[in-house]
Every structure is written in structure tokens, then in C-alpha cells.
Amino acid sequence: MANQQQPEYGMEKNMNYTPWVVTLSVAVIVIVAVLYVMPKDQTVNHDNLVFLPRLNAVFNSFTTLFLLLAWFFISKKNIKMHRRFIYGAFVSTFLFLITYLYYHSIAPSTSYGGEGVLAYLYYFILITHIVLAAVIVPLALVTFFRGMNMKVEKHRKIARWAMPLWLYVSVTGVLVYLMISPYY
């Protein structure tokens, strides 16, 4: 029996990742949507929770840094370091998601208190951030699995869109926090 070579990082080249992408994408989007309409306990001391949005911004900052480093290393053809920083981006995004979901499951939404041009800017950034955050979940997952399955050309095609969109989402997450933080 011939010794079959496994892909370098242990995944089968023909792994069907579609069920994972669909399940995770739908789950994340549905959970976030439910949390926005779910009634909140108004007796929760909001002052004890204000560290969570700051922590979310920190996780988004790390995601941005990891994505930029992943982009840098892939431009230098260093696939090993590219993968490591993509893993880091997924971990920091996952940690963001956990703290974000926890905060929004118990704390009421904070309204933006700015006026004029800043209010328009804030809501533009917020709306584009929310819409693209929903888009980036399946896009990033498909990109990730294509890379893991060594489908390099398909990975590159979608990564050209996924990387800048994910960067936009992570940067605007920090901007939204910075703009709304005085109103917590």
C-alpha cells in the first residue's frame, strides 16, 4: 500500500467545510440579532460592565494587528507566519465575540450622544460596520477553510475581498467604541 501524503497542516484537501460555514455564520448572526431585541435586566449595574466594551475594542485592535501582519507575511510568501497570524486574528475575533455577546445579553444599548456631523459620521461607521460584520463571518470562514484545504487559487480570489473587509470591520469596531465611550 502506497504511503499517501497528507497536506502539510493535517487537513484533507477535499474536506467539506460548507456545513461549518453555514452553521457558524447563521448562528452568530441569529444570536446577535436576538440579543438586540431581547429585553435587558434594567437592574444590572451598568458601571460594573463598562470594561467589556473597552475589552471588545482591545480584541478588535489585536485582530487588526494580526490581519495586517498576516497580510505582510503573505506578501513576503511566508505562509507559515501568515497562517499563525490568521489563527491569531480568529482567536482575537472569537474572544471579541464572546465578550460582545455577554455584554449585550445583560446590558442595555448605549445611545450615541453626539450631534451634527459627528452623529452622521458615527451612524455611517456603525451601520457599515454592522452590515459588513455580518458579511465577513461567512467570507472569513470560507477563506480560512480554502486556505486550510490548500485550494490556493480559490483562497486568493476570496481573500482579496475578505482581508480588506475584515480589516474594515475590526478598525471600525474600535472607532465605534472610541466615539461612543464617553456616553457609557
Tab-separated table of C-alpha atoms in Angstrom:
chain	number	residue	atom	x	y	z
A	1	MET	CA	0.000	0.000	0.000
A	2	ALA	CA	1.480	3.327	-1.051
A	3	ASN	CA	2.146	5.921	1.609
A	4	GLN	CA	-0.330	8.709	0.918
A	5	GLN	CA	0.896	12.182	1.683
A	6	GLN	CA	-1.236	14.301	3.949
A	7	PRO	CA	-1.418	18.051	3.406
A	8	GLU	CA	1.209	19.974	5.350
A	9	TYR	CA	-1.119	21.120	8.121
A	10	GLY	CA	-3.160	17.976	8.560
A	11	MET	CA	-6.404	18.774	6.762
A	12	GLU	CA	-7.791	16.777	3.902
A	13	LYS	CA	-7.766	18.688	0.663
A	14	ASN	CA	-11.368	17.748	-0.058
A	15	MET	CA	-12.881	18.402	3.358
A	16	ASN	CA	-16.441	19.680	3.012
A	17	TYR	CA	-16.430	22.843	5.132
A	18	THR	CA	-19.749	24.233	3.852
A	19	PRO	CA	-21.841	22.890	6.767
A	20	TRP	CA	-19.419	24.526	9.234
A	21	VAL	CA	-19.507	27.857	7.428
A	22	VAL	CA	-23.291	27.913	7.137
A	23	THR	CA	-23.905	26.763	10.707
A	24	LEU	CA	-21.425	29.174	12.300
A	25	SER	CA	-22.495	32.107	10.138
A	26	VAL	CA	-26.201	31.646	10.775
A	27	ALA	CA	-25.643	31.003	14.492
A	28	VAL	CA	-23.566	34.147	15.013
A	29	ILE	CA	-25.930	36.393	13.054
A	30	VAL	CA	-29.067	34.981	14.728
A	31	ILE	CA	-27.592	35.206	18.241
A	32	VAL	CA	-26.521	38.827	17.725
A	33	ALA	CA	-29.934	39.745	16.292
A	34	VAL	CA	-31.768	38.055	19.172
A	35	LEU	CA	-29.615	39.865	21.735
A	36	TYR	CA	-30.598	43.233	20.285
A	37	VAL	CA	-34.329	42.583	20.644
A	38	MET	CA	-34.158	40.597	23.881
A	39	PRO	CA	-35.322	42.568	26.934
A	40	LYS	CA	-32.499	43.505	29.315
A	41	ASP	CA	-32.478	43.453	33.095
A	42	GLN	CA	-32.656	47.154	33.932
A	43	THR	CA	-31.414	46.469	37.482
A	44	VAL	CA	-27.948	45.429	36.265
A	45	ASN	CA	-25.310	47.886	37.432
A	46	HIS	CA	-24.033	49.214	34.114
A	47	ASP	CA	-20.950	50.728	35.804
A	48	ASN	CA	-19.652	47.225	36.531
A	49	LEU	CA	-19.808	46.320	32.839
A	50	VAL	CA	-18.134	49.273	31.102
A	51	PHE	CA	-14.838	47.391	30.954
A	52	LEU	CA	-16.379	44.948	28.452
A	53	PRO	CA	-16.786	47.395	25.533
A	54	ARG	CA	-13.199	48.536	26.172
A	55	LEU	CA	-12.097	44.897	26.127
A	56	ASN	CA	-14.001	44.444	22.853
A	57	ALA	CA	-12.042	47.354	21.365
A	58	VAL	CA	-8.787	45.783	22.560
A	59	PHE	CA	-9.696	42.469	20.921
A	60	ASN	CA	-10.620	44.324	17.700
A	61	SER	CA	-7.267	46.127	17.844
A	62	PHE	CA	-5.455	42.809	18.122
A	63	THR	CA	-7.480	41.449	15.211
A	64	THR	CA	-6.416	44.450	13.125
A	65	LEU	CA	-2.774	43.970	14.072
A	66	PHE	CA	-2.871	40.226	13.361
A	67	LEU	CA	-4.557	40.758	9.985
A	68	LEU	CA	-2.002	43.376	8.961
A	69	LEU	CA	0.835	41.068	9.964
A	70	ALA	CA	-0.779	38.150	8.117
A	71	TRP	CA	-1.057	40.352	5.039
A	72	PHE	CA	2.580	41.411	5.399
A	73	PHE	CA	3.836	37.847	5.708
A	74	ILE	CA	1.812	36.529	2.789
A	75	SER	CA	3.196	39.360	0.658
A	76	LYS	CA	6.651	38.003	1.572
A	77	LYS	CA	5.487	34.448	0.671
A	78	ASN	CA	5.914	33.337	4.295
A	79	ILE	CA	2.915	31.020	4.541
A	80	LYS	CA	3.852	29.672	7.975
A	81	MET	CA	3.793	33.129	9.611
A	82	HIS	CA	0.738	34.139	7.572
A	83	ARG	CA	-1.175	31.181	8.983
A	84	ARG	CA	-0.065	31.929	12.525
A	85	PHE	CA	-1.338	35.486	12.351
A	86	ILE	CA	-4.590	34.394	10.712
A	87	TYR	CA	-5.053	31.978	13.620
A	88	GLY	CA	-4.362	34.903	15.952
A	89	ALA	CA	-6.963	37.011	14.152
A	90	PHE	CA	-9.552	34.257	14.526
A	91	VAL	CA	-8.734	33.794	18.220
A	92	SER	CA	-8.957	37.522	18.982
A	93	THR	CA	-12.193	37.745	16.963
A	94	PHE	CA	-13.596	34.776	18.866
A	95	LEU	CA	-12.693	36.393	22.197
A	96	PHE	CA	-14.286	39.622	20.985
A	97	LEU	CA	-17.440	37.736	20.058
A	98	ILE	CA	-17.693	36.051	23.468
A	99	THR	CA	-17.309	39.318	25.408
A	100	TYR	CA	-19.571	41.169	22.967
A	101	LEU	CA	-22.340	38.573	23.292
A	102	TYR	CA	-22.037	38.517	27.076
A	103	TYR	CA	-22.200	42.313	27.351
A	104	HIS	CA	-25.168	42.632	25.009
A	105	SER	CA	-27.013	39.791	26.728
A	106	ILE	CA	-27.189	41.717	30.019
A	107	ALA	CA	-26.579	45.415	29.336
A	108	PRO	CA	-28.989	47.812	27.660
A	109	SER	CA	-27.782	49.504	24.482
A	110	THR	CA	-25.947	52.795	24.844
A	111	SER	CA	-27.169	55.669	22.709
A	112	TYR	CA	-24.759	57.940	20.925
A	113	GLY	CA	-24.965	61.441	22.372
A	114	GLY	CA	-23.084	63.418	19.733
A	115	GLU	CA	-24.728	65.836	17.339
A	116	GLY	CA	-24.289	67.287	13.889
A	117	VAL	CA	-21.608	65.968	11.552
A	118	LEU	CA	-20.185	63.659	14.215
A	119	ALA	CA	-23.553	61.950	14.635
A	120	TYR	CA	-23.817	61.336	10.877
A	121	LEU	CA	-20.250	60.043	10.813
A	122	TYR	CA	-20.864	57.797	13.820
A	123	TYR	CA	-24.019	56.267	12.355
A	124	PHE	CA	-22.396	55.791	8.945
A	125	ILE	CA	-19.468	53.958	10.554
A	126	LEU	CA	-21.793	51.962	12.825
A	127	ILE	CA	-24.165	50.867	10.044
A	128	THR	CA	-21.387	49.892	7.637
A	129	HIS	CA	-19.619	48.107	10.498
A	130	ILE	CA	-22.730	46.074	11.375
A	131	VAL	CA	-23.576	45.157	7.779
A	132	LEU	CA	-20.015	44.184	6.893
A	133	ALA	CA	-19.572	42.289	10.181
A	134	ALA	CA	-22.463	40.058	9.109
A	135	VAL	CA	-20.895	39.647	5.661
A	136	ILE	CA	-17.399	38.920	6.939
A	137	VAL	CA	-18.409	35.941	9.083
A	138	PRO	CA	-19.061	33.542	6.175
A	139	LEU	CA	-16.478	35.258	3.964
A	140	ALA	CA	-13.665	34.841	6.510
A	141	LEU	CA	-14.663	31.260	7.245
A	142	VAL	CA	-14.743	30.260	3.569
A	143	THR	CA	-11.384	31.959	3.042
A	144	PHE	CA	-9.929	30.183	6.063
A	145	PHE	CA	-11.139	26.731	5.032
A	146	ARG	CA	-9.999	27.190	1.437
A	147	GLY	CA	-6.559	28.035	2.738
A	148	MET	CA	-6.558	25.091	5.114
A	149	ASN	CA	-7.623	22.785	2.276
A	150	MET	CA	-4.754	24.151	0.161
A	151	LYS	CA	-7.133	25.430	-2.509
A	152	VAL	CA	-4.707	28.270	-3.089
A	153	GLU	CA	-6.252	29.929	-6.150
A	154	LYS	CA	-9.757	29.882	-4.680
A	155	HIS	CA	-8.316	31.103	-1.371
A	156	ARG	CA	-6.564	34.027	-3.060
A	157	LYS	CA	-9.665	35.031	-5.021
A	158	ILE	CA	-11.826	35.373	-1.932
A	159	ALA	CA	-9.026	36.641	0.347
A	160	ARG	CA	-8.724	39.715	-1.891
A	161	TRP	CA	-12.171	40.680	-0.634
A	162	ALA	CA	-12.160	39.114	2.819
A	163	MET	CA	-8.946	40.689	4.102
A	164	PRO	CA	-9.833	44.363	3.457
A	165	LEU	CA	-13.419	43.853	4.635
A	166	TRP	CA	-12.297	42.132	7.833
A	167	LEU	CA	-9.786	44.919	8.406
A	168	TYR	CA	-12.534	47.496	7.903
A	169	VAL	CA	-14.779	45.710	10.404
A	170	SER	CA	-12.050	45.432	13.030
A	171	VAL	CA	-10.913	49.068	12.630
A	172	THR	CA	-14.451	50.459	12.640
A	173	GLY	CA	-15.215	48.379	15.733
A	174	VAL	CA	-12.526	50.334	17.542
A	175	LEU	CA	-13.756	53.636	16.063
A	176	VAL	CA	-17.329	52.936	17.179
A	177	TYR	CA	-16.059	52.250	20.689
A	178	LEU	CA	-13.963	55.430	20.762
A	179	MET	CA	-16.882	57.533	19.548
A	180	ILE	CA	-19.476	56.090	21.937
A	181	SER	CA	-17.269	55.534	25.005
A	182	PRO	CA	-17.981	58.981	26.532
A	183	TYR	CA	-21.675	58.003	26.742
A	184	TYR	CA	-21.305	54.769	28.736
